Amino acid sequence: MANDIVNYQDVITDIKGIISSSREVAYNAANKAMVLTYWHVGKRIVEQEQAGKERAKYGQALIEALADELTKEYGKSYSKRNLQYFRKFYLAFPDEKIVNACVHNLNWTHFRAILRVSDENARMWYMNEVA
């Protein structure tokens, strides 16, 4: 009977490991999707702004309108402030290949911290170091 308990303990430990690994895979997939979504939203905002005649006024109005509409449906992750970060994210990293290469190791919090660095070379250095 005691031997059966030891065998069960091995199975329980193995199953806990399987569950933990699967959760990490799911978290990483969700994180990648979220970061890439934010990049694409930023890209779309920039594309729309560049088509506008009065860029500064139009861009601000666009972000405000988007924030109003998107927060109703998707929550505060799409607030005016966050949309401005998404826009800045795209402008800082316009090459999707760079974002794709780093998204496996960096989450949105990492990218937001990196966006605070104004010097492009320093930003790329930090991004490579964090990755």
XYZ file of N, CA, C and O in Angstrom:
524
model
N 0.812 -1.197 0.000
C 0.000 0.000 0.000
C 0.857 1.262 0.000
O 0.585 2.177 -0.750
N 1.917 1.294 0.812
C 2.811 2.448 0.867
C 3.508 2.647 -0.476
O 3.753 3.772 -0.895
N 3.821 1.533 -1.158
C 4.472 1.608 -2.466
C 3.540 2.251 -3.502
O 3.985 3.001 -4.367
N 2.222 1.965 -3.408
C 1.249 2.569 -4.321
C 1.203 4.087 -4.137
O 1.086 4.834 -5.113
N 1.290 4.551 -2.892
C 1.262 5.985 -2.603
C 2.476 6.665 -3.228
O 2.363 7.737 -3.815
N 3.634 6.023 -3.145
C 4.845 6.571 -3.757
C 4.664 6.653 -5.268
O 5.005 7.656 -5.890
N 4.084 5.604 -5.889
C 3.831 5.618 -7.331
C 2.858 6.725 -7.714
O 3.024 7.383 -8.735
N 1.807 6.913 -6.906
C 0.867 7.991 -7.160
C 1.554 9.348 -7.067
O 1.273 10.260 -7.826
N 2.453 9.466 -6.126
C 3.163 10.732 -5.943
C 3.980 11.068 -7.191
O 4.025 12.204 -7.620
N 4.598 10.066 -7.817
C 5.348 10.277 -9.055
C 4.417 10.743 -10.180
O 4.747 11.651 -10.941
N 3.251 10.107 -10.270
C 2.278 10.482 -11.299
C 1.785 11.908 -11.057
O 1.696 12.714 -11.994
N 1.473 12.221 -9.812
C 1.003 13.572 -9.472
C 2.064 14.610 -9.828
O 1.761 15.630 -10.444
N 3.313 14.339 -9.484
C 4.410 15.258 -9.807
C 4.543 15.434 -11.311
O 4.701 16.558 -11.802
N 4.472 14.347 -12.063
C 4.565 14.419 -13.518
C 3.411 15.233 -14.112
O 3.612 16.076 -14.990
N 2.209 14.984 -13.639
C 1.037 15.697 -14.161
C 1.123 17.181 -13.830
O 0.806 18.037 -14.659
N 1.568 17.514 -12.629
C 1.749 18.931 -12.269
C 2.757 19.592 -13.209
O 2.582 20.743 -13.624
N 3.802 18.881 -13.567
C 4.785 19.407 -14.511
C 4.191 19.632 -15.890
O 4.469 20.648 -16.547
N 3.369 18.697 -16.333
C 2.699 18.835 -17.636
C 1.789 20.062 -17.633
O 1.792 20.863 -18.575
N 1.022 20.217 -16.571
C 0.093 21.350 -16.463
C 0.869 22.669 -16.436
O 0.523 23.623 -17.147
N 1.929 22.724 -15.659
C 2.736 23.953 -15.571
C 3.350 24.313 -16.920
O 3.350 25.482 -17.317
N 3.869 23.318 -17.615
C 4.469 23.565 -18.939
C 3.420 24.081 -19.920
O 3.671 25.023 -20.677
N 2.259 23.475 -19.904
C 1.182 23.893 -20.812
C 0.716 25.304 -20.501
O 0.440 26.092 -21.409
N 0.627 25.628 -19.224
C 0.233 26.986 -18.839
C 1.251 28.009 -19.325
O 0.881 29.081 -19.793
N 2.513 27.680 -19.225
C 3.552 28.602 -19.689
C 3.481 28.786 -21.205
O 3.613 29.898 -21.707
N 3.252 27.710 -21.928
C 3.107 27.800 -23.385
C 1.912 28.696 -23.730
O 2.001 29.563 -24.610
N 0.807 28.500 -23.027
C -0.391 29.310 -23.274
C -0.138 30.779 -22.940
O -0.540 31.679 -23.704
N 0.522 31.044 -21.823
C 0.828 32.425 -21.436
C 1.707 33.081 -22.498
O 1.449 34.208 -22.914
N 2.743 32.380 -22.952
C 3.647 32.941 -23.962
C 2.929 33.206 -25.277
O 3.175 34.226 -25.933
N 2.039 32.309 -25.668
C 1.266 32.512 -26.898
C 0.346 33.726 -26.761
O 0.240 34.548 -27.686
N -0.307 33.855 -25.611
C -1.197 34.995 -25.376
C -0.399 36.294 -25.347
O -0.824 37.313 -25.906
N 0.778 36.272 -24.709
C 1.628 37.455 -24.644
C 2.064 37.880 -26.044
O 1.995 39.050 -26.393
N 2.497 36.925 -26.845
C 2.933 37.234 -28.216
C 1.782 37.842 -29.008
O 1.951 38.856 -29.690
N 0.609 37.240 -28.902
C -0.558 37.747 -29.629
C -0.904 39.160 -29.179
O -1.227 40.031 -30.001
N -0.836 39.414 -27.883
C -1.173 40.731 -27.346
C -0.187 41.784 -27.850
O -0.591 42.845 -28.336
N 1.113 41.495 -27.762
C 2.123 42.461 -28.193
C 1.986 42.738 -29.689
O 2.033 43.900 -30.123
N 1.799 41.701 -30.476
C 1.645 41.906 -31.923
C 0.350 42.653 -32.255
O 0.317 43.463 -33.190
N -0.696 42.413 -31.484
C -1.945 43.166 -31.669
C -1.701 44.644 -31.421
O -2.125 45.495 -32.213
N -1.007 44.964 -30.342
C -0.715 46.363 -30.024
C 0.128 47.005 -31.122
O -0.090 48.153 -31.498
N 1.090 46.254 -31.662
C 1.934 46.777 -32.745
C 1.077 47.070 -33.977
O 1.195 48.128 -34.591
N 0.190 46.137 -34.330
C -0.661 46.322 -35.511
C -1.655 47.466 -35.314
O -1.943 48.204 -36.267
N -2.176 47.630 -34.098
C -3.075 48.755 -33.827
C -2.301 50.055 -34.011
O -2.786 51.002 -34.647
N -1.090 50.120 -33.459
C -0.248 51.305 -33.629
C 0.035 51.594 -35.094
O -0.031 52.751 -35.544
N 0.331 50.561 -35.847
C 0.596 50.713 -37.288
C -0.621 51.293 -37.992
O -0.506 52.214 -38.802
N -1.791 50.770 -37.675
C -3.023 51.237 -38.337
C -3.312 52.694 -37.998
O -3.741 53.470 -38.857
N -3.065 53.077 -36.753
C -3.263 54.475 -36.347
C -2.323 55.378 -37.139
O -2.737 56.411 -37.673
N -1.053 54.999 -37.226
C -0.075 55.804 -37.963
C -0.458 55.899 -39.438
O -0.401 56.978 -40.030
N -0.859 54.790 -40.033
C -1.269 54.815 -41.440
C -2.438 55.770 -41.649
O -2.474 56.523 -42.621
N -3.396 55.755 -40.739
C -4.562 56.625 -40.864
C -4.160 58.082 -40.678
O -4.613 58.951 -41.411
N -3.293 58.343 -39.717
C -2.841 59.715 -39.467
C -2.106 60.290 -40.674
O -2.261 61.457 -41.000
N -1.302 59.479 -41.325
C -0.510 59.971 -42.450
C -1.380 60.344 -43.636
O -0.967 61.122 -44.492
N -2.581 59.823 -43.676
C -3.501 60.182 -44.753
C -4.256 61.474 -44.437
O -4.872 62.053 -45.318
N -4.203 61.920 -43.174
C -4.918 63.129 -42.769
C -4.151 64.390 -43.130
O -2.935 64.418 -43.164
N -4.883 65.459 -43.405
C -4.261 66.716 -43.810
C -3.680 67.466 -42.615
O -2.548 67.882 -42.628
N -4.456 67.638 -41.558
C -3.987 68.327 -40.356
C -3.560 67.263 -39.360
O -4.319 66.858 -38.496
N -2.315 66.838 -39.477
C -1.833 65.658 -38.767
C -2.017 65.709 -37.251
O -2.565 64.790 -36.678
N -1.549 66.757 -36.600
C -1.579 66.798 -35.135
C -3.014 66.802 -34.609
O -3.372 65.989 -33.777
N -3.836 67.706 -35.122
C -5.225 67.783 -34.659
C -5.982 66.511 -35.016
O -6.704 65.955 -34.211
N -5.809 66.062 -36.249
C -6.520 64.887 -36.724
C -6.101 63.649 -35.940
O -6.938 62.851 -35.545
N -4.797 63.510 -35.707
C -4.282 62.350 -34.966
C -4.841 62.281 -33.565
O -5.207 61.212 -33.080
N -4.912 63.425 -32.894
C -5.449 63.465 -31.538
C -6.933 63.109 -31.547
O -7.395 62.360 -30.701
N -7.666 63.651 -32.510
C -9.101 63.350 -32.607
C -9.318 61.872 -32.919
O -10.231 61.247 -32.372
N -8.480 61.319 -33.789
C -8.578 59.906 -34.146
C -8.382 59.035 -32.909
O -9.175 58.129 -32.641
N -7.344 59.311 -32.146
C -7.049 58.498 -30.960
C -8.171 58.629 -29.932
O -8.579 57.636 -29.332
N -8.682 59.814 -29.749
C -9.793 60.003 -28.805
C -11.033 59.234 -29.240
O -11.683 58.574 -28.423
N -11.361 59.297 -30.525
C -12.530 58.573 -31.042
C -12.334 57.067 -30.906
O -13.256 56.346 -30.495
N -11.141 56.597 -31.253
C -10.847 55.166 -31.115
C -10.947 54.725 -29.659
O -11.515 53.673 -29.365
N -10.375 55.509 -28.762
C -10.391 55.155 -27.337
C -11.829 55.050 -26.835
O -12.171 54.093 -26.124
N -12.653 56.011 -27.210
C -14.056 55.972 -26.776
C -14.735 54.693 -27.254
O -15.415 54.010 -26.493
N -14.551 54.387 -28.514
C -15.221 53.228 -29.100
C -14.637 51.902 -28.592
O -15.373 50.982 -28.229
N -13.325 51.793 -28.585
C -12.686 50.524 -28.237
C -12.809 50.178 -26.757
O -12.944 49.005 -26.407
N -12.758 51.180 -25.875
C -12.892 50.868 -24.444
C -14.292 50.369 -24.118
O -14.461 49.565 -23.199
N -15.289 50.813 -24.862
C -16.652 50.313 -24.652
C -16.710 48.809 -24.895
O -17.374 48.084 -24.169
N -16.029 48.372 -25.938
C -16.116 46.965 -26.320
C -15.026 46.085 -25.709
O -15.265 44.933 -25.379
N -13.808 46.650 -25.564
C -12.672 45.812 -25.151
C -12.057 46.190 -23.805
O -11.109 45.542 -23.367
N -12.534 47.236 -23.174
C -12.033 47.600 -21.856
C -10.895 48.612 -21.902
O -10.497 49.098 -22.952
N -10.371 48.902 -20.716
C -9.423 50.006 -20.576
C -8.037 49.734 -21.165
O -7.205 50.642 -21.214
N -7.792 48.546 -21.659
C -6.533 48.286 -22.360
C -6.421 49.136 -23.621
O -5.337 49.309 -24.164
N -7.549 49.660 -24.094
C -7.560 50.462 -25.306
C -7.913 51.919 -25.005
O -8.553 52.601 -25.802
N -7.436 52.398 -23.860
C -7.639 53.789 -23.471
C -6.831 54.717 -24.380
O -5.950 54.267 -25.132
N -7.100 55.996 -24.283
C -6.371 56.989 -25.075
C -4.867 56.875 -24.817
O -4.065 56.857 -25.755
N -4.492 56.766 -23.569
C -3.074 56.670 -23.209
C -2.429 55.418 -23.818
O -1.333 55.476 -24.358
N -3.110 54.292 -23.722
C -2.557 53.057 -24.291
C -2.482 53.127 -25.813
O -1.505 52.651 -26.404
N -3.485 53.716 -26.455
C -3.427 53.866 -27.907
C -2.235 54.731 -28.316
O -1.582 54.464 -29.329
N -1.932 55.732 -27.506
C -0.752 56.551 -27.782
C 0.525 55.717 -27.636
O 1.464 55.871 -28.421
N 0.542 54.818 -26.652
C 1.683 53.910 -26.515
C 1.780 52.972 -27.716
O 2.878 52.709 -28.209
N 0.664 52.456 -28.208
C 0.686 51.552 -29.360
C 1.260 52.274 -30.576
O 2.056 51.717 -31.335
N 0.834 53.509 -30.752
C 1.330 54.335 -31.851
C 2.839 54.530 -31.711
O 3.599 54.352 -32.667
N 3.261 54.875 -30.519
C 4.688 55.088 -30.244
C 5.477 53.787 -30.439
O 6.599 53.800 -30.952
N 4.893 52.678 -30.051
C 5.503 51.359 -30.212
C 5.784 51.088 -31.688
O 6.896 50.698 -32.065
N 4.781 51.318 -32.529
C 4.977 51.100 -33.961
C 6.039 52.051 -34.515
O 6.893 51.640 -35.296
N 5.967 53.312 -34.124
C 6.935 54.285 -34.640
C 8.365 53.951 -34.198
O 9.317 54.171 -34.948
N 8.527 53.417 -32.994
C 9.856 53.056 -32.492
C 10.385 51.794 -33.153
O 11.601 51.633 -33.331
N 9.486 50.876 -33.500
C 9.868 49.591 -34.102
C 9.017 49.319 -35.342
O 8.153 48.440 -35.330
N 9.239 50.082 -36.418
C 8.388 49.915 -37.600
C 8.631 48.613 -38.364
O 7.803 48.228 -39.190
N 9.726 47.932 -38.065
C 10.023 46.672 -38.743
C 9.416 45.519 -37.940
O 9.873 45.200 -36.845
N 8.393 44.901 -38.497
C 7.699 43.817 -37.799
C 8.629 42.647 -37.491
O 8.446 41.937 -36.502
N 9.650 42.450 -38.302
C 10.603 41.356 -38.066
C 11.331 41.532 -36.734
O 11.575 40.561 -36.024
N 11.665 42.774 -36.392
C 12.346 43.038 -35.119
C 11.413 42.703 -33.962
O 11.807 42.053 -33.002
N 10.179 43.140 -34.058
C 9.204 42.869 -32.998
C 8.978 41.370 -32.870
O 8.986 40.817 -31.772
N 8.802 40.688 -33.996
C 8.601 39.238 -33.969
C 9.778 38.510 -33.349
O 9.604 37.534 -32.626
N 10.989 38.985 -33.624
C 12.184 38.334 -33.081
C 12.276 38.489 -31.571
O 12.763 37.593 -30.873
N 11.787 39.599 -31.050
C 11.923 39.874 -29.614
C 10.698 39.510 -28.793
O 10.783 39.412 -27.572
N 9.579 39.318 -29.438
C 8.326 39.124 -28.710
C 8.327 37.828 -27.885
O 7.595 37.721 -26.907
N 9.179 36.888 -28.224
C 9.242 35.638 -27.459
C 9.839 35.860 -26.073
O 9.522 35.131 -25.143
N 10.704 36.857 -25.960
C 11.401 37.104 -24.698
C 10.896 38.325 -23.947
O 11.221 38.493 -22.778
N 10.148 39.179 -24.599
C 9.709 40.428 -23.986
C 8.193 40.492 -23.922
O 7.516 40.092 -24.859
N 7.677 41.030 -22.842
C 6.236 41.242 -22.754
C 5.947 42.732 -22.933
O 6.859 43.538 -23.109
N 4.692 43.109 -22.864
C 4.303 44.494 -23.109
C 4.947 45.432 -22.090
O 5.344 46.550 -22.435
N 5.090 45.015 -20.853
C 5.722 45.843 -19.832
C 7.170 46.145 -20.219
O 7.640 47.280 -20.054
N 7.879 45.159 -20.748
C 9.254 45.379 -21.213
C 9.284 46.418 -22.339
O 10.098 47.341 -22.319
N 8.401 46.241 -23.313
C 8.383 47.175 -24.445
C 8.051 48.587 -23.992
O 8.654 49.550 -24.462
N 7.103 48.719 -23.068
C 6.760 50.064 -22.576
C 7.950 50.710 -21.885
O 8.182 51.900 -22.051
N 8.711 49.939 -21.125
C 9.900 50.481 -20.461
C 10.935 50.904 -21.500
O 11.557 51.967 -21.376
N 11.108 50.093 -22.529
C 12.078 50.405 -23.580
C 11.656 51.657 -24.351
O 12.498 52.450 -24.773
N 10.360 51.875 -24.506
C 9.868 53.047 -25.232
C 10.219 54.350 -24.531
O 10.247 55.408 -25.158
N 10.499 54.298 -23.245
C 10.863 55.515 -22.501
C 12.261 56.012 -22.874
O 12.610 57.144 -22.583
N 13.054 55.150 -23.498
C 14.411 55.521 -23.903
C 14.314 56.282 -25.220
O 13.846 55.743 -26.220
N 14.743 57.537 -25.222
C 14.570 58.374 -26.411
C 15.599 58.090 -27.504
O 15.282 58.189 -28.682
N 16.814 57.729 -27.137
C 17.854 57.466 -28.126
C 17.626 56.105 -28.783
O 17.558 55.076 -28.100
N 17.499 56.100 -30.116
C 17.186 54.857 -30.830
C 18.252 53.783 -30.637
O 17.934 52.608 -30.431
N 19.523 54.162 -30.696
C 20.598 53.180 -30.513
C 20.572 52.581 -29.111
O 20.746 51.376 -28.933
N 20.354 53.434 -28.120
C 20.270 52.948 -26.736
C 19.061 52.034 -26.570
O 19.138 51.007 -25.904
N 17.947 52.396 -27.200
C 16.726 51.589 -27.119
C 16.971 50.196 -27.698
O 16.600 49.189 -27.104
N 17.636 50.149 -28.849
C 17.935 48.853 -29.466
C 18.906 48.045 -28.598
O 18.766 46.833 -28.464
N 19.869 48.730 -27.995
C 20.826 48.047 -27.115
C 20.093 47.425 -25.924
O 20.296 46.262 -25.607
N 19.228 48.212 -25.279
C 18.449 47.704 -24.141
C 17.563 46.542 -24.555
O 17.442 45.551 -23.845
N 16.944 46.662 -25.714
C 16.064 45.605 -26.187
C 16.856 44.303 -26.386
O 16.410 43.230 -25.988
N 18.023 44.418 -26.976
C 18.861 43.231 -27.176
C 19.329 42.661 -25.846
O 19.391 41.429 -25.678
N 19.649 43.522 -24.884
C 20.090 43.059 -23.579
C 18.968 42.325 -22.838
O 19.191 41.271 -22.253
N 17.784 42.888 -22.883
C 16.637 42.281 -22.200
C 16.275 40.953 -22.861
O 15.983 39.961 -22.197
N 16.341 40.941 -24.197
C 15.990 39.727 -24.929
C 17.016 38.645 -24.640
O 16.712 37.481 -24.614
